[in-house]
């Protein structure tokens, strides 16, 4: 298909009135490129310059934390005051080149804040993370209502500073088992005050964060929300509940709903990366997206599993999604959108299998290895290099140890110490 005819080249006007130049939506991927002072590094500026040159309409940043005491992962960037404003401005300038939208994803990890960076995490209720991965995290303390109010204000402050620095939008991270997702989940939220109980109660924290941001940022500034289609675990937020939340967010005027799924314990990409990616799995959460599009009028960005131009075009043409959310392929090929728009990038992108070639190590490290490998690719891109074609798990392991220390790999040892 000639480039100019691709449905992916069509602009999209959001409810706030901003027009996005095309349908490519770079999904948030934590870059681990924060400085020791928790600010943006020159590497992250360069990485986003490269992605902006790559042609996507919207670049969403990896999650940025609202509180330096509560990091989601080592290498996080924190925006809780204006101390990094100069570097934030440089980041925004690089990421908005060529009319690209650059949206900051804003997050509080709640109890999903690893022991290696936080010994005193907080959560809606004192419920520790379950399973093997639970050992990565210290048991959380229940938030008071005053503390919840403080976190709402922190989300708003981070968003205000993002806008001041030149970011053209924000995304609230309400997925993947982080704090907002913990509030939404009936297994994680046992509160008996107005922030728990019914779905309306569990949704209150998210709604307050959104409304606070909208009031401060104004009616014409894009605000997106990333939401799980379901938590995918027994007793967690169901698909029905997620659809009801989406309908409420649409009523409130959210500009884009990014659809995802999974938690830290069972990440969205784990299944696919336990071996060579399963081609038959296709686009993730497609059934949910179908139901969602019947229910809401706001633009949707479906993220996960898009590996070829034809899949992307089909999803937009069929009305499954308005924007095509792409994560890992853009860490491998930062100019994939431009290649597709030029008619040159129609080959399927197969993600390499990330493996140490030692089965026991692969099994023990699981997604830590995959995340480390993709972080490594983003670092290579930041330095003007190409991503690696081989999923060398040992190289990813060495990289993770060098960057984050052994705490990132050894939940059991850290657990016994803690
Ligand atoms: C290294 C890495 C870091 C990620 N960090 C984030 C993040 O900070 N926030 C978020 O919402 N999703 C994050 N994700 C999930 C992606 O946004 C996306 O949902 C997932 O990779 C599936 O999309 P894909 O199949 O196109 O890669 C991350 C994924 C990877 C691989």
Coordinates of C-alpha atoms and ligand atoms in Angstrom, one line a residue:
X1 CA 0.0 0.0 0.0
X2 CA 1.5 3.4 -0.9
X3 CA 2.5 5.3 2.2
X4 CA 0.1 8.2 1.9
X5 CA -2.8 5.8 1.8
X6 CA -2.1 4.1 5.1
X7 CA -4.8 4.7 7.6
X8 CA -1.9 5.0 10.1
X9 CA -1.0 8.3 8.5
X10 CA -4.4 9.9 9.3
X11 CA -4.4 12.7 12.0
X12 CA -6.6 12.3 15.0
X13 CA -8.3 15.1 17.0
X14 CA -8.6 14.4 20.7
X15 CA -11.5 15.5 22.9
X16 CA -9.4 18.4 24.2
X17 CA -9.0 19.8 20.7
X18 CA -5.3 18.8 20.1
X19 CA -4.6 17.0 16.8
X20 CA -2.1 14.2 16.7
X21 CA -0.3 13.9 13.4
X22 CA -0.7 10.1 13.0
X23 CA -1.9 6.9 14.7
X24 CA 1.5 5.7 16.1
X25 CA 1.5 5.8 19.9
X26 CA 4.9 4.8 21.5
X27 CA 3.9 3.0 24.7
X28 CA 5.6 3.9 27.9
X29 CA 8.7 1.9 28.7
X30 CA 10.7 2.6 31.8
X31 CA 14.1 3.7 30.4
X32 CA 16.1 3.5 33.7
X33 CA 17.9 6.6 32.5
X34 CA 17.5 8.7 35.6
X35 CA 20.6 10.4 37.2
X36 CA 21.7 9.5 40.7
X37 CA 19.8 12.7 41.7
X38 CA 16.7 11.2 40.2
X39 CA 16.5 13.7 37.3
X40 CA 16.6 13.2 33.5
X41 CA 20.0 12.4 32.0
X42 CA 21.4 13.6 28.7
X43 CA 20.9 10.0 27.5
X44 CA 17.1 10.3 27.9
X45 CA 17.1 13.6 26.0
X46 CA 19.0 11.9 23.2
X47 CA 16.8 8.8 23.2
X48 CA 13.6 10.9 22.8
X49 CA 15.3 12.9 20.1
X50 CA 15.8 9.7 18.2
X51 CA 12.2 8.5 18.8
X52 CA 10.8 11.9 17.7
X53 CA 12.9 11.6 14.5
X54 CA 11.3 8.1 14.1
X55 CA 7.9 9.5 13.1
X56 CA 5.4 8.5 15.9
X57 CA 2.5 10.8 16.6
X58 CA 2.7 10.4 20.4
X59 CA 5.6 9.4 22.5
X60 CA 4.7 8.4 26.1
X61 CA 7.6 8.4 28.5
X62 CA 8.4 5.6 30.8
X63 CA 6.8 6.0 34.2
X64 CA 8.0 9.1 36.2
X65 CA 7.5 8.9 40.0
X66 CA 5.7 11.6 42.0
X67 CA 7.6 10.9 45.3
X68 CA 11.4 10.3 45.7
X69 CA 10.7 8.0 48.7
X70 CA 8.6 5.7 46.5
X71 CA 10.4 4.6 43.4
X72 CA 8.9 2.0 41.0
X73 CA 12.2 0.7 39.9
X74 CA 15.9 1.6 40.1
X75 CA 16.8 4.4 37.6
X76 CA 13.5 6.1 38.0
X77 CA 13.1 9.8 37.3
X78 CA 11.2 11.7 40.0
X79 CA 9.4 15.0 39.4
X80 CA 8.2 16.4 42.8
X81 CA 9.5 19.9 42.5
X82 CA 11.1 22.2 39.9
X83 CA 14.7 21.2 40.7
X84 CA 15.2 19.4 37.4
X85 CA 13.3 21.9 35.3
X86 CA 16.2 22.7 32.9
X87 CA 16.8 19.1 32.0
X88 CA 13.0 18.5 31.8
X89 CA 12.9 21.3 29.3
X90 CA 15.7 19.8 27.2
X91 CA 13.9 16.4 27.3
X92 CA 10.6 18.1 26.2
X93 CA 12.3 20.0 23.4
X94 CA 13.9 16.8 22.0
X95 CA 10.7 14.7 22.2
X96 CA 8.4 17.3 20.6
X97 CA 10.5 17.8 17.4
X98 CA 8.6 17.4 14.1
X99 CA 5.3 18.2 15.8
X100 CA 5.5 15.0 18.0
X101 CA 3.3 14.9 21.1
X102 CA 5.4 14.0 24.2
X103 CA 3.4 12.8 27.1
X104 CA 4.8 12.2 30.6
X105 CA 3.5 9.0 32.2
X106 CA 3.0 9.8 35.9
X107 CA 3.1 7.0 38.6
X108 CA 3.2 6.1 42.2
X109 CA 4.1 2.4 42.7
X110 CA 2.4 1.9 46.0
X111 CA 3.5 -1.5 47.4
X112 CA 5.2 -2.4 44.1
X113 CA 8.3 -0.5 45.1
X114 CA 11.2 -2.9 45.4
X115 CA 13.1 -3.5 48.6
X116 CA 16.3 -2.6 46.8
X117 CA 14.9 1.0 46.6
X118 CA 12.3 1.2 49.3
X119 CA 11.9 -0.6 52.7
X120 CA 8.7 1.2 53.7
X121 CA 6.2 1.0 50.8
X122 CA 2.6 2.2 51.2
X123 CA -0.7 0.8 49.8
X124 CA -4.5 1.1 50.1
X125 CA -4.4 -1.7 52.6
X126 CA -1.7 -3.7 54.4
X127 CA -1.7 -6.6 52.0
X128 CA 1.7 -7.8 50.8
X129 CA 2.4 -8.8 47.2
X130 CA 1.8 -12.5 46.9
X131 CA 3.8 -15.3 45.2
X132 CA 7.6 -15.5 44.5
X133 CA 7.7 -11.9 43.3
X134 CA 6.3 -10.8 46.6
X135 CA 9.8 -11.2 48.0
X136 CA 11.0 -8.3 46.0
X137 CA 8.8 -6.0 48.0
X138 CA 8.6 -5.1 51.7
X139 CA 5.1 -5.4 53.3
X140 CA 3.2 -2.2 52.8
X141 CA 1.7 0.2 55.4
X142 CA -1.9 1.4 54.9
X143 CA -2.2 4.9 53.7
X144 CA -4.2 7.4 55.8
X145 CA -6.8 9.7 54.2
X146 CA -4.4 12.6 54.6
X147 CA -1.7 10.7 52.8
X148 CA -4.0 9.9 50.0
X149 CA -4.8 13.6 49.6
X150 CA -1.1 14.3 49.6
X151 CA -0.5 11.8 46.8
X152 CA -3.3 13.2 44.7
X153 CA -1.6 16.7 45.1
X154 CA 1.7 15.1 44.1
X155 CA 0.3 13.7 40.8
X156 CA -1.1 17.2 40.1
X157 CA 2.2 18.9 40.9
X158 CA 4.2 16.5 38.6
X159 CA 1.7 17.1 35.8
X160 CA 1.9 20.9 36.3
X161 CA 5.7 20.8 36.1
X162 CA 5.6 18.5 33.0
X163 CA 3.4 21.1 31.3
X164 CA 5.6 24.0 32.4
X165 CA 8.7 22.1 31.0
X166 CA 7.1 21.8 27.6
X167 CA 5.6 18.3 27.7
X168 CA 2.5 18.4 25.5
X169 CA 0.4 15.9 27.5
X170 CA 0.4 13.5 30.5
X171 CA -0.7 9.9 31.1
X172 CA -1.9 8.7 34.5
X173 CA -0.6 5.1 35.1
X174 CA -3.6 3.2 36.5
X175 CA -2.4 -0.2 35.2
X176 CA 0.1 -3.0 36.0
X177 CA -0.5 -3.3 39.7
X178 CA 0.9 0.1 40.8
X179 CA -0.8 2.3 43.4
X180 CA -3.9 3.4 41.4
X181 CA -4.3 -0.2 40.1
X182 CA -4.1 -1.4 43.8
X183 CA -6.9 1.0 44.7
X184 CA -9.0 -0.4 41.8
X185 CA -8.5 -4.0 42.8
X186 CA -10.9 -5.7 45.3
X187 CA -8.1 -8.1 46.5
X188 CA -5.7 -5.2 47.2
X189 CA -8.1 -2.6 48.5
X190 CA -9.9 -3.6 51.7
X191 CA -10.6 -0.1 52.9
X192 CA -13.8 0.7 54.6
X193 CA -13.7 4.5 54.0
X194 CA -14.8 6.4 50.9
X195 CA -11.7 5.1 48.9
X196 CA -12.7 1.4 49.2
X197 CA -15.7 -0.9 49.0
X198 CA -17.9 -0.4 45.9
X199 CA -16.3 0.1 42.5
X200 CA -17.2 3.8 42.9
X201 CA -15.2 3.9 46.1
X202 CA -12.2 2.0 44.7
X203 CA -12.3 4.4 41.6
X204 CA -12.3 7.5 43.8
X205 CA -8.5 7.9 44.0
X206 CA -8.1 7.7 40.2
X207 CA -11.0 10.1 39.6
X208 CA -9.5 12.6 42.1
X209 CA -6.1 12.4 40.4
X210 CA -7.7 13.0 37.0
X211 CA -10.0 15.9 38.2
X212 CA -7.1 17.6 40.0
X213 CA -5.0 17.4 36.9
X214 CA -7.7 18.7 34.6
X215 CA -8.4 21.6 36.9
X216 CA -4.7 22.6 36.9
X217 CA -3.8 21.8 33.3
X218 CA -7.0 23.3 31.7
X219 CA -9.5 21.9 29.2
X220 CA -7.2 21.9 26.2
X221 CA -4.3 19.8 27.5
X222 CA -4.2 16.1 26.7
X223 CA -4.7 13.8 29.7
X224 CA -4.6 10.0 29.1
X225 CA -5.1 7.1 31.4
X226 CA -3.5 3.6 31.1
X227 CA -5.9 1.0 32.4
X228 CA -5.8 -2.7 32.7
X229 CA -8.5 -4.5 30.7
X230 CA -8.5 -6.8 33.8
X231 CA -5.9 -7.7 36.4
X232 CA -5.9 -11.3 35.2
X233 CA -5.7 -12.8 38.7
X234 CA -8.3 -14.3 41.0
X235 CA -10.4 -11.7 42.8
X236 CA -8.7 -8.8 41.0
X237 CA -10.4 -6.1 38.9
X238 CA -12.6 -7.8 36.3
X239 CA -13.1 -6.9 32.7
X240 CA -16.7 -5.8 33.5
X241 CA -15.3 -3.5 36.2
X242 CA -12.7 -2.2 33.9
X243 CA -15.3 -1.3 31.2
X244 CA -17.4 0.6 33.9
X245 CA -14.3 2.5 34.9
X246 CA -13.6 3.3 31.2
X247 CA -17.1 4.6 30.7
X248 CA -16.7 6.9 33.7
X249 CA -13.4 8.2 32.5
X250 CA -15.0 8.9 29.1
X251 CA -17.7 10.9 30.8
X252 CA -15.1 12.9 32.7
X253 CA -13.3 13.9 29.5
X254 CA -10.2 11.7 29.4
X255 CA -8.5 12.2 26.0
X256 CA -7.1 8.8 25.4
X257 CA -7.5 5.5 27.2
X258 CA -4.5 3.2 26.8
X259 CA -5.5 -0.4 27.2
X260 CA -3.2 -2.9 28.9
X261 CA -3.2 -5.7 31.4
X262 CA -1.1 -7.7 33.9
X263 CA 0.8 -6.8 37.1
X264 CA 4.5 -6.9 38.1
X265 CA 4.0 -10.5 39.2
X266 CA 2.6 -11.5 35.8
X267 CA 3.7 -8.8 33.4
X268 CA 1.8 -8.3 30.1
X269 CA 4.8 -9.6 28.1
X270 CA 5.8 -12.6 30.2
X271 CA 3.8 -15.2 28.4
X272 CA 5.1 -14.0 25.0
X273 CA 8.7 -14.0 26.1
X274 CA 8.9 -17.3 27.9
X275 CA 9.9 -18.6 24.5
X276 CA 10.1 -17.3 21.0
X277 CA 7.1 -15.0 20.8
X278 CA 3.9 -16.8 20.0
X279 CA 2.8 -15.5 16.6
X280 CA -0.7 -16.9 17.1
X281 CA -1.2 -14.8 20.2
X282 CA -1.6 -11.7 18.0
X283 CA -2.7 -8.3 19.3
X284 CA -3.3 -8.4 23.1
X285 CA -6.6 -7.5 24.7
X286 CA -8.4 -7.3 21.3
X287 CA -11.6 -8.8 22.7
X288 CA -11.7 -6.2 25.4
X289 CA -11.0 -3.4 22.9
X290 CA -14.0 -4.6 20.8
X291 CA -16.3 -4.3 23.8
X292 CA -14.8 -1.0 24.9
X293 CA -15.2 0.7 21.5
X294 CA -18.9 -0.2 21.6
X295 CA -19.2 1.5 25.0
X296 CA -17.1 4.7 24.8
X297 CA -16.5 7.5 22.4
X298 CA -13.0 8.6 23.6
X299 CA -10.0 7.6 21.6
X300 CA -8.4 4.3 22.5
X301 CA -4.8 3.3 22.3
X302 CA -4.6 -0.5 22.3
X303 CA -1.1 -1.6 23.4
X304 CA 0.6 -5.0 23.1
X305 CA 1.5 -7.5 20.4
X306 CA 1.5 -5.2 17.3
X307 CA 4.3 -6.6 15.1
X308 CA 3.4 -5.7 11.5
X309 CA 2.0 -2.8 9.5
X310 CA -0.9 -4.9 8.3
X311 CA -2.0 -5.8 11.8
X312 CA -1.8 -2.2 12.8
X313 CA -3.8 -1.0 9.8
X314 CA -6.4 -3.7 10.2
X315 CA -6.9 -2.8 13.9
X316 CA -7.5 0.9 13.0
X317 CA -9.7 0.2 10.0
X318 CA -11.8 -2.3 11.9
X319 CA -12.4 0.3 14.6
X320 CA -10.7 -1.9 17.2
X321 CA -8.5 1.1 18.2
X322 CA -7.8 4.7 17.2
X323 CA -4.1 4.7 18.1
X324 CA -1.6 1.8 17.8
X325 CA 0.3 1.3 21.0
X326 CA 3.8 0.0 20.4
X327 CA 6.4 -0.9 23.0
X328 CA 9.2 -3.3 22.5
X329 CA 9.4 -3.0 18.7
X330 CA 10.3 0.7 19.1
X331 CA 13.2 -0.2 21.4
X332 CA 14.5 -2.3 18.6
X333 CA 13.6 0.0 15.7
X334 CA 13.0 3.6 16.8
X335 CA 12.1 4.7 13.2
X336 CA 9.5 1.9 12.6
X337 CA 6.6 4.5 12.2
X338 CA 8.4 6.5 9.6
X339 CA 9.4 3.3 7.8
X340 CA 5.8 2.2 7.7
X341 CA 4.6 5.6 6.6
X342 CA 7.3 5.6 3.8
X343 CA 6.0 2.2 2.6
X344 CA 9.3 0.6 3.5
X345 CA 8.6 -1.1 6.8
X346 CA 6.1 -3.8 6.1
X347 CA 8.1 -6.7 7.3
X348 CA 6.9 -8.3 10.6
X349 CA 9.1 -7.5 13.6
X350 CA 9.9 -10.7 15.5
X351 CA 11.1 -10.0 19.0
X352 CA 14.2 -12.0 19.9
X353 CA 13.9 -14.6 22.7
X354 CA 15.9 -13.3 25.7
X355 CA 17.8 -16.2 27.3
X356 CA 20.9 -16.9 29.3
X357 CA 20.9 -20.4 27.8
X358 CA 20.7 -21.7 31.3
X359 CA 17.2 -22.9 31.9
X360 CA 17.3 -22.5 35.7
X361 CA 18.5 -18.9 35.4
X362 CA 16.0 -18.0 32.8
X363 CA 13.2 -19.4 35.0
X364 CA 14.4 -17.8 38.1
X365 CA 14.9 -14.3 36.6
X366 CA 11.9 -14.3 34.3
X367 CA 10.8 -10.8 33.4
X368 CA 13.8 -9.2 35.2
X369 CA 15.9 -10.5 32.4
X370 CA 13.5 -9.3 29.7
X371 CA 13.2 -5.9 31.2
X372 CA 17.0 -5.6 31.6
X373 CA 17.5 -6.6 28.0
X374 CA 15.1 -3.9 26.7
X375 CA 16.6 -1.3 29.0
X376 CA 20.0 -2.2 27.5
X377 CA 18.6 -1.6 24.0
X378 CA 17.2 1.8 25.0
X379 CA 20.6 2.7 26.4
X380 CA 22.2 1.7 23.1
X381 CA 19.7 3.8 21.2
X382 CA 20.4 6.8 23.4
X383 CA 24.1 6.5 22.5
X384 CA 23.3 6.6 18.8
X385 CA 23.9 2.9 18.3
X386 CA 21.6 0.2 16.9
X387 CA 19.7 -2.2 19.1
X388 CA 21.1 -5.7 19.3
X389 CA 19.5 -8.4 17.2
X390 CA 20.3 -11.2 19.7
X391 CA 18.5 -11.7 23.0
X392 CA 21.7 -12.3 25.0
X393 CA 20.4 -12.9 28.5
X394 CA 23.9 -12.9 30.1
X395 CA 24.6 -9.5 28.6
X396 CA 21.3 -8.3 30.0
X397 CA 22.2 -9.8 33.4
X398 CA 25.6 -8.1 33.5
X399 CA 23.9 -4.8 32.5
X400 CA 21.3 -5.1 35.2
X401 CA 23.9 -5.9 37.8
X402 CA 26.1 -3.0 36.8
X403 CA 23.2 -0.5 36.7
X404 CA 21.1 -1.6 39.6
X405 CA 23.2 -3.8 41.8
X406 CA 22.4 -7.3 43.0
X407 CA 19.3 -6.2 44.9
X408 CA 17.4 -6.1 41.5
X409 CA 18.1 -9.8 41.1
X410 CA 18.0 -11.5 44.4
X411 CA 14.7 -11.2 46.1
X412 CA 15.3 -14.1 48.5
X413 CA 18.6 -12.8 49.9
X414 CA 17.3 -9.3 50.2
X415 CA 14.2 -10.7 51.8
X416 CA 16.1 -12.5 54.5
X417 CA 18.1 -9.4 55.3
X418 CA 15.0 -7.2 55.3
Ligands
LIG1 C1 11.4 -2.5 29.4 C2 9.9 -2.2 29.6 C3 9.5 -1.2 30.4 C4 8.2 -0.9 30.6 N1 7.8 0.1 31.4 C5 6.5 0.5 31.4 C6 6.2 1.7 32.1 O1 7.0 2.4 32.7 N2 4.8 2.0 32.1 C7 3.9 1.3 31.5 O2 2.7 1.7 31.5 N3 4.2 0.2 30.8 C8 5.5 -0.2 30.7 N4 5.8 -1.3 29.9 C9 4.8 -2.0 29.2 C10 4.6 -1.5 27.8 O3 4.1 -0.2 27.8 C11 3.7 -2.3 27.0 O4 2.4 -2.3 27.6 C12 4.1 -3.8 26.8 O5 5.5 -3.8 26.5 C13 3.3 -4.5 25.7 O6 3.5 -3.9 24.4 P1 4.5 -4.5 23.3 O7 4.0 -5.9 23.0 O8 4.3 -3.5 22.1 O9 5.8 -4.4 23.8 C14 7.2 -1.6 29.8 C15 7.6 -2.7 29.0 C16 9.0 -3.0 28.8 C17 9.4 -4.1 27.9

